[in-house]
mmCIF file of C-alpha atoms in Angstrom:
data_model
loop_
_atom_site.group_PDB
_atom_site.id
_atom_site.type_symbol
_atom_site.label_atom_id
_atom_site.label_comp_id
_atom_site.label_asym_id
_atom_site.label_seq_id
_atom_site.Cartn_x
_atom_site.Cartn_y
_atom_site.Cartn_z
ATOM 1 C CA MET A 1 -38.378 125.181 252.979
ATOM 2 C CA ALA A 2 -38.104 128.334 255.046
ATOM 3 C CA THR A 3 -40.531 131.147 254.383
ATOM 4 C CA ILE A 4 -39.075 133.950 252.360
ATOM 5 C CA GLU A 5 -39.652 137.347 253.953
ATOM 6 C CA PHE A 6 -39.303 140.836 252.572
ATOM 7 C CA ASP A 7 -39.316 144.247 254.199
ATOM 8 C CA GLU A 8 -42.002 146.784 253.417
ATOM 9 C CA GLU A 9 -40.103 148.044 250.374
ATOM 10 C CA GLY A 10 -39.599 144.542 249.010
ATOM 11 C CA TYR A 11 -35.956 143.934 249.974
ATOM 12 C CA LEU A 12 -35.097 140.396 250.987
ATOM 13 C CA LEU A 13 -34.674 140.059 254.763
ATOM 14 C CA ASP A 14 -32.419 136.981 254.779
ATOM 15 C CA LEU A 15 -29.887 137.582 252.008
ATOM 16 C CA SER A 16 -28.733 133.958 252.074
ATOM 17 C CA GLN A 17 -32.116 132.829 250.708
ATOM 18 C CA TRP A 18 -31.466 134.450 247.346
ATOM 19 C CA ASP A 19 -31.215 132.400 244.178
ATOM 20 C CA GLU A 20 -31.835 133.100 240.504
ATOM 21 C CA ALA A 21 -35.397 131.812 240.584
ATOM 22 C CA LEU A 22 -36.177 134.152 243.469
ATOM 23 C CA ALA A 23 -34.654 137.024 241.494
ATOM 24 C CA GLU A 24 -37.128 136.296 238.685
ATOM 25 C CA GLU A 25 -39.972 136.380 241.211
ATOM 26 C CA ILE A 26 -38.870 139.670 242.761
ATOM 27 C CA ALA A 27 -38.462 141.158 239.296
ATOM 28 C CA ALA A 28 -41.956 140.003 238.308
ATOM 29 C CA LYS A 29 -43.354 141.820 241.360
ATOM 30 C CA GLU A 30 -41.656 144.929 239.987
ATOM 31 C CA ALA A 31 -43.227 144.262 236.564
ATOM 32 C CA LEU A 32 -39.844 143.454 235.097
ATOM 33 C CA GLU A 33 -38.900 140.447 232.981
ATOM 34 C CA LEU A 34 -35.237 139.618 233.349
ATOM 35 C CA THR A 35 -33.290 139.318 230.110
ATOM 36 C CA ALA A 36 -29.627 138.463 229.557
ATOM 37 C CA ALA A 37 -28.916 142.207 229.652
ATOM 38 C CA HIS A 38 -30.431 142.440 233.135
ATOM 39 C CA TRP A 39 -28.580 139.397 234.330
ATOM 40 C CA GLU A 40 -25.128 140.624 233.393
ATOM 41 C CA ILE A 41 -25.749 143.782 235.442
ATOM 42 C CA LEU A 42 -27.099 141.759 238.368
ATOM 43 C CA ARG A 43 -23.958 139.602 238.280
ATOM 44 C CA VAL A 44 -21.707 142.668 238.316
ATOM 45 C CA LEU A 45 -23.714 144.013 241.249
ATOM 46 C CA ARG A 46 -23.524 140.783 243.243
ATOM 47 C CA ALA A 47 -19.792 140.491 242.554
ATOM 48 C CA PHE A 48 -19.368 144.089 243.758
ATOM 49 C CA TYR A 49 -21.164 143.307 246.988
ATOM 50 C CA GLU A 50 -19.251 140.083 247.509
ATOM 51 C CA GLN A 51 -15.942 141.830 246.942
ATOM 52 C CA PHE A 52 -16.497 145.029 248.920
ATOM 53 C CA GLU A 53 -19.466 144.244 251.230
ATOM 54 C CA VAL A 54 -21.403 147.317 250.195
ATOM 55 C CA SER A 55 -24.303 147.937 247.793
ATOM 56 C CA PRO A 56 -23.133 150.598 245.356
ATOM 57 C CA ALA A 57 -24.975 153.853 244.660
ATOM 58 C CA MET A 58 -25.385 154.971 241.043
ATOM 59 C CA ARG A 59 -21.932 156.370 240.420
ATOM 60 C CA PRO A 60 -19.882 153.412 241.668
ATOM 61 C CA LEU A 61 -22.316 151.023 239.967
ATOM 62 C CA VAL A 62 -21.809 152.788 236.644
ATOM 63 C CA LYS A 63 -18.038 152.586 237.109
ATOM 64 C CA ALA A 64 -18.164 148.906 238.023
ATOM 65 C CA VAL A 65 -20.368 148.067 235.016
ATOM 66 C CA SER A 66 -18.072 150.087 232.786
ATOM 67 C CA LYS A 67 -15.049 148.184 234.051
ATOM 68 C CA GLU A 68 -16.661 144.742 233.703
ATOM 69 C CA LEU A 69 -18.882 145.113 230.629
ATOM 70 C CA GLY A 70 -17.338 148.028 228.766
ATOM 71 C CA PRO A 71 -18.033 151.764 228.536
ATOM 72 C CA ASP A 72 -21.136 151.362 226.329
ATOM 73 C CA LYS A 73 -22.984 149.693 229.178
ATOM 74 C CA GLY A 74 -21.335 151.717 231.910
ATOM 75 C CA LYS A 75 -23.738 154.617 231.480
ATOM 76 C CA SER A 76 -26.547 155.678 233.742
ATOM 77 C CA ILE A 77 -28.924 155.958 230.773
ATOM 78 C CA TYR A 78 -28.303 152.297 229.877
ATOM 79 C CA LEU A 79 -28.934 151.201 233.476
ATOM 80 C CA MET A 80 -32.048 153.390 233.676
ATOM 81 C CA LYS A 81 -33.513 151.566 230.691
ATOM 82 C CA LEU A 82 -32.979 148.169 232.287
ATOM 83 C CA PHE A 83 -33.888 149.138 235.836
ATOM 84 C CA PRO A 84 -36.233 152.123 235.630
ATOM 85 C CA GLY A 85 -36.478 154.648 238.435
ATOM 86 C CA SER A 86 -33.421 154.111 240.587
ATOM 87 C CA PRO A 87 -31.184 151.430 239.018
ATOM 88 C CA PRO A 88 -29.021 150.870 242.124
ATOM 89 C CA LYS A 89 -32.055 150.341 244.339
ATOM 90 C CA LEU A 90 -34.111 148.242 241.954
ATOM 91 C CA ALA A 91 -31.162 146.102 240.889
ATOM 92 C CA ALA A 92 -30.097 145.588 244.531
ATOM 93 C CA LYS A 93 -33.628 144.497 245.385
ATOM 94 C CA ILE A 94 -33.683 141.932 242.573
ATOM 95 C CA ALA A 95 -30.122 140.805 243.297
ATOM 96 C CA GLY A 96 -31.068 140.081 246.907
ATOM 97 C CA LEU A 97 -28.713 142.701 248.352
ATOM 98 C CA PRO A 98 -29.233 145.391 251.005
ATOM 99 C CA LYS A 99 -30.743 148.650 249.848
ATOM 100 C CA PRO A 100 -27.896 151.007 248.932
ATOM 101 C CA ALA A 101 -27.455 153.772 251.496
ATOM 102 C CA ASN A 102 -27.591 157.430 250.503
ATOM 103 C CA CYS A 103 -28.577 156.652 246.977
ATOM 104 C CA LEU A 104 -28.960 159.606 244.645
ATOM 105 C CA MET B 1 -11.482 172.445 247.864
ATOM 106 C CA SER B 2 -11.185 168.989 249.299
ATOM 107 C CA THR B 3 -12.140 167.067 252.370
ATOM 108 C CA LEU B 4 -10.122 164.598 254.398
ATOM 109 C CA ILE B 5 -11.498 161.714 256.433
ATOM 110 C CA TYR B 6 -8.965 161.254 259.230
ATOM 111 C CA LEU B 7 -9.078 157.845 260.892
ATOM 112 C CA SER B 8 -7.419 157.033 264.208
ATOM 113 C CA SER B 9 -9.954 154.705 265.883
ATOM 114 C CA SER B 10 -9.572 150.954 265.968
ATOM 115 C CA PRO B 11 -11.658 149.190 263.296
ATOM 116 C CA TYR B 12 -13.052 146.625 265.735
ATOM 117 C CA ASN B 13 -13.521 148.707 268.864
ATOM 118 C CA GLY B 14 -16.772 150.343 267.778
ATOM 119 C CA THR B 15 -18.686 151.607 264.788
ATOM 120 C CA ALA B 16 -16.506 154.720 264.276
ATOM 121 C CA LEU B 17 -14.585 153.444 261.262
ATOM 122 C CA LYS B 18 -17.687 151.995 259.636
ATOM 123 C CA GLU B 19 -19.457 155.327 260.011
ATOM 124 C CA ALA B 20 -16.361 157.200 258.851
ATOM 125 C CA LEU B 21 -16.047 155.123 255.699
ATOM 126 C CA ASP B 22 -19.782 155.493 255.040
ATOM 127 C CA LEU B 23 -19.209 159.244 255.058
ATOM 128 C CA ALA B 24 -16.217 158.911 252.715
ATOM 129 C CA LEU B 25 -18.320 156.881 250.263
ATOM 130 C CA VAL B 26 -21.077 159.479 250.275
ATOM 131 C CA PHE B 27 -18.572 162.245 249.514
ATOM 132 C CA GLY B 28 -17.403 160.102 246.600
ATOM 133 C CA THR B 29 -20.955 159.415 245.450
ATOM 134 C CA PHE B 30 -21.634 163.159 245.428
ATOM 135 C CA GLU B 31 -18.516 163.663 243.290
ATOM 136 C CA GLN B 32 -16.667 165.626 245.951
ATOM 137 C CA ALA B 33 -12.878 165.443 246.208
ATOM 138 C CA ILE B 34 -12.170 163.244 249.194
ATOM 139 C CA SER B 35 -9.043 161.612 250.642
ATOM 140 C CA ILE B 36 -8.451 159.390 253.637
ATOM 141 C CA ALA B 37 -5.671 159.544 256.233
ATOM 142 C CA ILE B 38 -5.012 156.590 258.515
ATOM 143 C CA THR B 39 -3.001 156.708 261.719
ATOM 144 C CA GLY B 40 -2.721 155.128 265.163
ATOM 145 C CA ASP B 41 -5.173 152.351 266.026
ATOM 146 C CA ALA B 42 -6.918 152.738 262.657
ATOM 147 C CA LEU B 43 -3.841 151.255 260.929
ATOM 148 C CA ALA B 44 -5.237 147.824 261.837
ATOM 149 C CA LEU B 45 -7.752 148.391 259.041
ATOM 150 C CA LEU B 46 -4.908 148.034 256.527
ATOM 151 C CA ILE B 47 -3.550 144.688 257.704
ATOM 152 C CA GLU B 48 -3.869 142.015 255.030
ATOM 153 C CA GLU B 49 -5.568 138.653 255.545
ATOM 154 C CA GLN B 50 -7.887 139.647 258.354
ATOM 155 C CA ALA B 51 -11.060 137.642 258.686
ATOM 156 C CA PRO B 52 -13.574 139.302 260.999
ATOM 157 C CA SER B 53 -16.781 137.466 261.857
ATOM 158 C CA THR B 54 -20.095 139.280 261.513
ATOM 159 C CA ARG B 55 -20.020 139.704 265.292
ATOM 160 C CA HIS B 56 -16.728 141.594 264.979
ATOM 161 C CA GLY B 57 -18.312 143.930 262.452
ATOM 162 C CA LYS B 58 -18.274 144.476 258.712
ATOM 163 C CA HIS B 59 -15.202 143.368 256.813
ATOM 164 C CA LEU B 60 -14.046 146.943 256.235
ATOM 165 C CA HIS B 61 -10.687 145.913 254.841
ATOM 166 C CA LYS B 62 -12.531 144.543 251.803
ATOM 167 C CA LEU B 63 -13.960 147.986 251.158
ATOM 168 C CA LEU B 64 -10.471 149.427 250.551
ATOM 169 C CA ASP B 65 -10.282 147.787 247.119
ATOM 170 C CA GLY B 66 -13.664 149.320 246.290
ATOM 171 C CA LEU B 67 -12.632 152.918 247.044
ATOM 172 C CA GLU B 68 -11.570 153.465 243.431
ATOM 173 C CA PHE B 69 -15.216 153.129 242.348
ATOM 174 C CA TYR B 70 -15.987 156.127 244.540
ATOM 175 C CA ASP B 71 -13.037 158.097 243.108
ATOM 176 C CA ILE B 72 -11.213 157.918 246.410
ATOM 177 C CA GLU B 73 -7.680 157.602 245.173
ATOM 178 C CA GLN B 74 -5.552 158.833 248.052
ATOM 179 C CA VAL B 75 -5.150 156.911 251.289
ATOM 180 C CA PHE B 76 -2.366 158.511 253.302
ATOM 181 C CA VAL B 77 -0.357 156.982 256.138
ATOM 182 C CA LYS B 78 2.676 158.145 258.119
ATOM 183 C CA ALA B 79 5.839 156.444 256.893
ATOM 184 C CA THR B 80 7.227 156.378 260.435
ATOM 185 C CA GLU B 81 4.235 154.354 261.606
ATOM 186 C CA THR B 82 3.897 151.913 258.720
ATOM 187 C CA SER B 83 7.607 151.125 258.415
ATOM 188 C CA ALA B 84 7.553 149.972 262.036
ATOM 189 C CA LEU B 85 4.767 147.442 261.454
ATOM 190 C CA PRO B 86 5.935 143.853 260.959
ATOM 191 C CA VAL B 87 2.885 142.892 258.844
ATOM 192 C CA SER B 88 1.951 143.424 255.222
ATOM 193 C CA LEU B 89 -0.496 146.249 254.559
ATOM 194 C CA TRP B 90 -3.027 147.035 251.862
ATOM 195 C CA PRO B 91 -0.894 148.148 248.904
ATOM 196 C CA GLY B 92 -2.956 151.188 247.873
ATOM 197 C CA ILE B 93 -1.558 153.500 250.579
ATOM 198 C CA THR B 94 0.685 156.527 250.110
ATOM 199 C CA ALA B 95 3.265 156.774 252.901
ATOM 200 C CA LEU B 96 4.277 160.332 253.794
ATOM 201 C CA ASN B 97 7.165 161.620 255.879
ATOM 202 C CA THR B 98 6.374 164.024 258.691
ATOM 203 C CA ASP B 99 6.690 167.200 256.623
ATOM 204 C CA ALA B 100 4.604 165.827 253.782
ATOM 205 C CA TRP B 101 1.959 164.619 256.276
ATOM 206 C CA LEU B 102 1.616 168.121 257.716
ATOM 207 C CA GLN B 103 1.487 169.620 254.242
ATOM 208 C CA MET B 104 -1.190 167.115 253.268
ATOM 209 C CA LEU B 105 -3.330 168.111 256.281
ATOM 210 C CA ASP B 106 -2.851 171.740 255.316
ATOM 211 C CA GLN B 107 -4.145 171.113 251.801
ATOM 212 C CA HIS B 108 -7.603 170.063 252.976
ATOM 213 C CA GLN B 109 -10.295 172.607 253.702
ATOM 214 C CA HIS B 110 -12.299 170.311 255.963
ATOM 215 C CA ILE B 111 -11.083 167.413 258.082
ATOM 216 C CA TYR B 112 -13.494 164.894 259.577
ATOM 217 C CA ARG B 113 -11.904 162.921 262.428
ATOM 218 C CA PHE B 114 -13.051 159.516 263.564
ATOM 219 C CA MET C 1 -17.799 183.356 259.005
ATOM 220 C CA ASN C 2 -20.312 180.670 258.235
ATOM 221 C CA TYR C 3 -20.143 177.645 260.534
ATOM 222 C CA SER C 4 -21.648 174.205 260.678
ATOM 223 C CA LEU C 5 -21.372 171.965 263.714
ATOM 224 C CA PHE C 6 -20.644 168.259 263.399
ATOM 225 C CA ILE C 7 -21.453 166.597 266.707
ATOM 226 C CA THR C 8 -20.421 162.991 267.325
ATOM 227 C CA GLY C 9 -20.180 162.656 271.107
ATOM 228 C CA SER C 10 -22.912 161.058 273.209
ATOM 229 C CA PRO C 11 -25.217 163.469 275.122
ATOM 230 C CA THR C 12 -24.646 161.411 278.277
ATOM 231 C CA ALA C 13 -21.185 159.839 277.972
ATOM 232 C CA SER C 14 -19.579 163.103 276.840
ATOM 233 C CA ARG C 15 -20.153 166.858 277.032
ATOM 234 C CA ALA C 16 -20.101 167.184 273.248
ATOM 235 C CA CYS C 17 -23.740 168.272 272.806
ATOM 236 C CA GLN C 18 -23.494 170.724 275.717
ATOM 237 C CA THR C 19 -20.200 172.301 274.619
ATOM 238 C CA ALA C 20 -21.461 172.537 271.057
ATOM 239 C CA LEU C 21 -24.508 174.496 272.209
ATOM 240 C CA ASP C 22 -22.250 176.908 274.148
ATOM 241 C CA PHE C 23 -20.266 177.397 270.955
ATOM 242 C CA ALA C 24 -23.379 177.824 268.815
ATOM 243 C CA GLU C 25 -24.752 180.480 271.173
ATOM 244 C CA ALA C 26 -21.455 182.345 271.021
ATOM 245 C CA VAL C 27 -21.463 182.224 267.213
ATOM 246 C CA VAL C 28 -24.964 183.629 266.759
ATOM 247 C CA ALA C 29 -24.228 186.376 269.285
ATOM 248 C CA HIS C 30 -21.912 187.925 266.682
ATOM 249 C CA GLU C 31 -23.427 189.647 263.691
ATOM 250 C CA GLN C 32 -20.625 188.690 261.330
ATOM 251 C CA HIS C 33 -20.976 184.976 262.125
ATOM 252 C CA GLY C 34 -23.737 182.539 261.369
ATOM 253 C CA ILE C 35 -24.616 178.863 261.605
ATOM 254 C CA GLN C 36 -25.621 176.944 258.523
ATOM 255 C CA GLY C 37 -26.704 173.770 260.251
ATOM 256 C CA ILE C 38 -26.052 171.169 262.908
ATOM 257 C CA PHE C 39 -25.382 167.544 262.056
ATOM 258 C CA PHE C 40 -25.540 164.818 264.723
ATOM 259 C CA TYR C 41 -23.633 161.619 263.919
ATOM 260 C CA GLU C 42 -22.369 158.523 265.724
ATOM 261 C CA GLU C 43 -23.333 158.514 269.435
ATOM 262 C CA ALA C 44 -24.639 162.091 269.263
ATOM 263 C CA VAL C 45 -27.822 160.903 267.530
ATOM 264 C CA ALA C 46 -29.149 160.006 270.998
ATOM 265 C CA ILE C 47 -29.726 163.748 271.469
ATOM 266 C CA ALA C 48 -33.010 163.345 269.587
ATOM 267 C CA ASN C 49 -34.453 160.635 271.815
ATOM 268 C CA ALA C 50 -37.772 162.047 272.991
ATOM 269 C CA LEU C 51 -37.966 159.326 275.641
ATOM 270 C CA ALA C 52 -34.798 160.409 277.463
ATOM 271 C CA MET C 53 -35.938 162.051 280.693
ATOM 272 C CA PRO C 54 -33.167 163.837 282.578
ATOM 273 C CA PRO C 55 -33.966 164.721 286.190
ATOM 274 C CA ARG C 56 -35.999 167.937 286.434
ATOM 275 C CA ASP C 57 -33.209 169.803 288.185
ATOM 276 C CA GLU C 58 -30.664 168.983 285.462
ATOM 277 C CA CYS C 59 -30.106 170.468 282.028
ATOM 278 C CA ASN C 60 -32.355 169.009 279.334
ATOM 279 C CA ILE C 61 -29.904 169.391 276.492
ATOM 280 C CA ARG C 62 -32.347 168.023 273.905
ATOM 281 C CA ALA C 63 -34.934 170.674 274.749
ATOM 282 C CA GLN C 64 -32.300 173.411 274.827
ATOM 283 C CA TRP C 65 -31.056 172.483 271.373
ATOM 284 C CA ALA C 66 -34.594 172.383 269.990
ATOM 285 C CA THR C 67 -35.398 175.814 271.447
ATOM 286 C CA PHE C 68 -32.153 177.352 270.212
ATOM 287 C CA ALA C 69 -32.588 175.914 266.715
ATOM 288 C CA LYS C 70 -36.154 177.159 266.438
ATOM 289 C CA GLN C 71 -35.257 180.612 267.680
ATOM 290 C CA HIS C 72 -32.440 181.008 265.157
ATOM 291 C CA ASN C 73 -33.995 178.975 262.380
ATOM 292 C CA ILE C 74 -31.106 176.503 262.236
ATOM 293 C CA PRO C 75 -31.779 172.939 261.062
ATOM 294 C CA LEU C 76 -30.948 170.044 263.404
ATOM 295 C CA TYR C 77 -30.057 167.092 261.226
ATOM 296 C CA VAL C 78 -29.722 163.621 262.712
ATOM 297 C CA CYS C 79 -28.004 161.050 260.497
ATOM 298 C CA ILE C 80 -30.666 158.561 259.518
ATOM 299 C CA ALA C 81 -28.376 155.530 259.190
ATOM 300 C CA ALA C 82 -26.652 156.212 262.517
ATOM 301 C CA ALA C 83 -30.039 156.848 264.151
ATOM 302 C CA LEU C 84 -31.702 153.675 262.872
ATOM 303 C CA ARG C 85 -28.753 151.586 264.033
ATOM 304 C CA ARG C 86 -29.278 152.965 267.547
ATOM 305 C CA GLY C 87 -33.050 152.765 267.775
ATOM 306 C CA GLN C 88 -33.792 156.391 267.007
ATOM 307 C CA LEU C 89 -36.788 156.384 264.663
ATOM 308 C CA ASN C 90 -39.394 158.789 263.390
ATOM 309 C CA GLN C 91 -42.890 157.708 262.420
ATOM 310 C CA ALA C 92 -42.046 157.078 258.769
ATOM 311 C CA GLU C 93 -39.063 154.881 259.644
ATOM 312 C CA ALA C 94 -41.055 152.983 262.256
ATOM 313 C CA LYS C 95 -43.605 152.198 259.565
ATOM 314 C CA ARG C 96 -40.934 151.249 257.043
ATOM 315 C CA HIS C 97 -39.271 148.889 259.507
ATOM 316 C CA GLU C 98 -42.601 147.577 260.727
ATOM 317 C CA VAL C 99 -42.066 148.403 264.392
ATOM 318 C CA GLU C 100 -44.622 149.818 266.741
ATOM 319 C CA HIS C 101 -42.776 152.740 268.304
ATOM 320 C CA PHE C 102 -40.920 155.859 267.300
ATOM 321 C CA ASN C 103 -39.083 158.349 269.462
ATOM 322 C CA LEU C 104 -37.630 161.189 267.393
ATOM 323 C CA ALA C 105 -38.066 164.442 269.301
ATOM 324 C CA ASP C 106 -39.744 167.470 267.711
ATOM 325 C CA GLY C 107 -37.336 169.917 266.143
ATOM 326 C CA PHE C 108 -34.949 167.230 264.881
ATOM 327 C CA GLN C 109 -35.017 165.707 261.421
ATOM 328 C CA LEU C 110 -33.567 162.450 260.110
ATOM 329 C CA GLU C 111 -31.376 163.120 257.089
ATOM 330 C CA GLY C 112 -28.908 161.223 254.944
ATOM 331 C CA LEU C 113 -25.196 161.941 254.970
ATOM 332 C CA GLY C 114 -25.808 163.932 251.783
ATOM 333 C CA SER C 115 -27.044 166.749 254.032
ATOM 334 C CA LEU C 116 -23.674 166.774 255.780
ATOM 335 C CA ILE C 117 -21.953 167.015 252.400
ATOM 336 C CA SER C 118 -24.162 170.043 251.577
ATOM 337 C CA LEU C 119 -23.337 171.685 254.918
ATOM 338 C CA THR C 120 -19.643 171.050 254.282
ATOM 339 C CA LEU C 121 -19.863 172.791 250.916
ATOM 340 C CA GLU C 122 -21.885 175.714 252.244
ATOM 341 C CA SER C 123 -19.769 176.400 255.337
ATOM 342 C CA ASP C 124 -16.443 178.175 255.814
ATOM 343 C CA ARG C 125 -15.764 175.993 258.842
ATOM 344 C CA VAL C 126 -17.167 172.718 260.126
ATOM 345 C CA VAL C 127 -16.456 172.357 263.841
ATOM 346 C CA ARG C 128 -16.591 168.914 265.359
ATOM 347 C CA PHE C 129 -17.622 168.164 268.946
ATOM 348 C CA ASN C 130 -16.875 164.728 270.337
#
């Protein structure tokens, strides 16, 4: 099995190496235990990247979550609770996606 | 007050369109009114069923469907240019006649050309 | 009138950086005009390469921009994403990307595109040089 490498901030270098077990490991390094609530956001995020080839910043992520999971979850406060600090960055890191550019 | 990203470079001839669309997304992220105009060589971006390899560059056509998440709702083209193309284009465009195109340019305070 | 300059043309393959400096000097020469900031994007980010050494008897456009900006207290922003793509790093980015070298010239700062959005909002006119 190939070695799994991360950059200095903890983002996966080879995005094709990502799987759900690795996501759990990355999350653990961030002191986060992934629940079903985390996973549904991570799936929205990965689908977003697959569809548009870009890691979303906060605003588009909120809109995408709102569209997929309903307006109650499509709120920055809800995402902040699940992925503290910067939800788009932390979630992208765990989802094995590039760091979002120009993230607010 | 709104800003227009005006695209006339070919999507695969360099990084211009990638860097232009990056700028458009940041305007959207910062909740600034932003529209896109596409003309000339940049029209190739709109052609359906393109399949660039990673060596060609990012699949920017895919990003068009994602613009709504950045509140970018207007993508303008010139009707005279698009009606002449024998291929099917991304359906989200607004085709303008010459007068409306000029009016549209006039309505934007800042225009960023790529 | 409050201007910002958006420079996209290469300092070697175009005259964008040179013409822009002519323009900037003309703007600050008038009391009623001012410059909010300069933003280098696309190929223009090469302006900040401290390792570019033009012949001694030619114009060093990088040094001239740095001097002008310091004298008039005008920020010189270099787009960070465009710069990284082209090998234009400061010390912090070199560390973050785990490479040995960095080459961002003094007087220039790496900034996100958000800084260009701010300049756009704060300026009456944004003039592009390509």
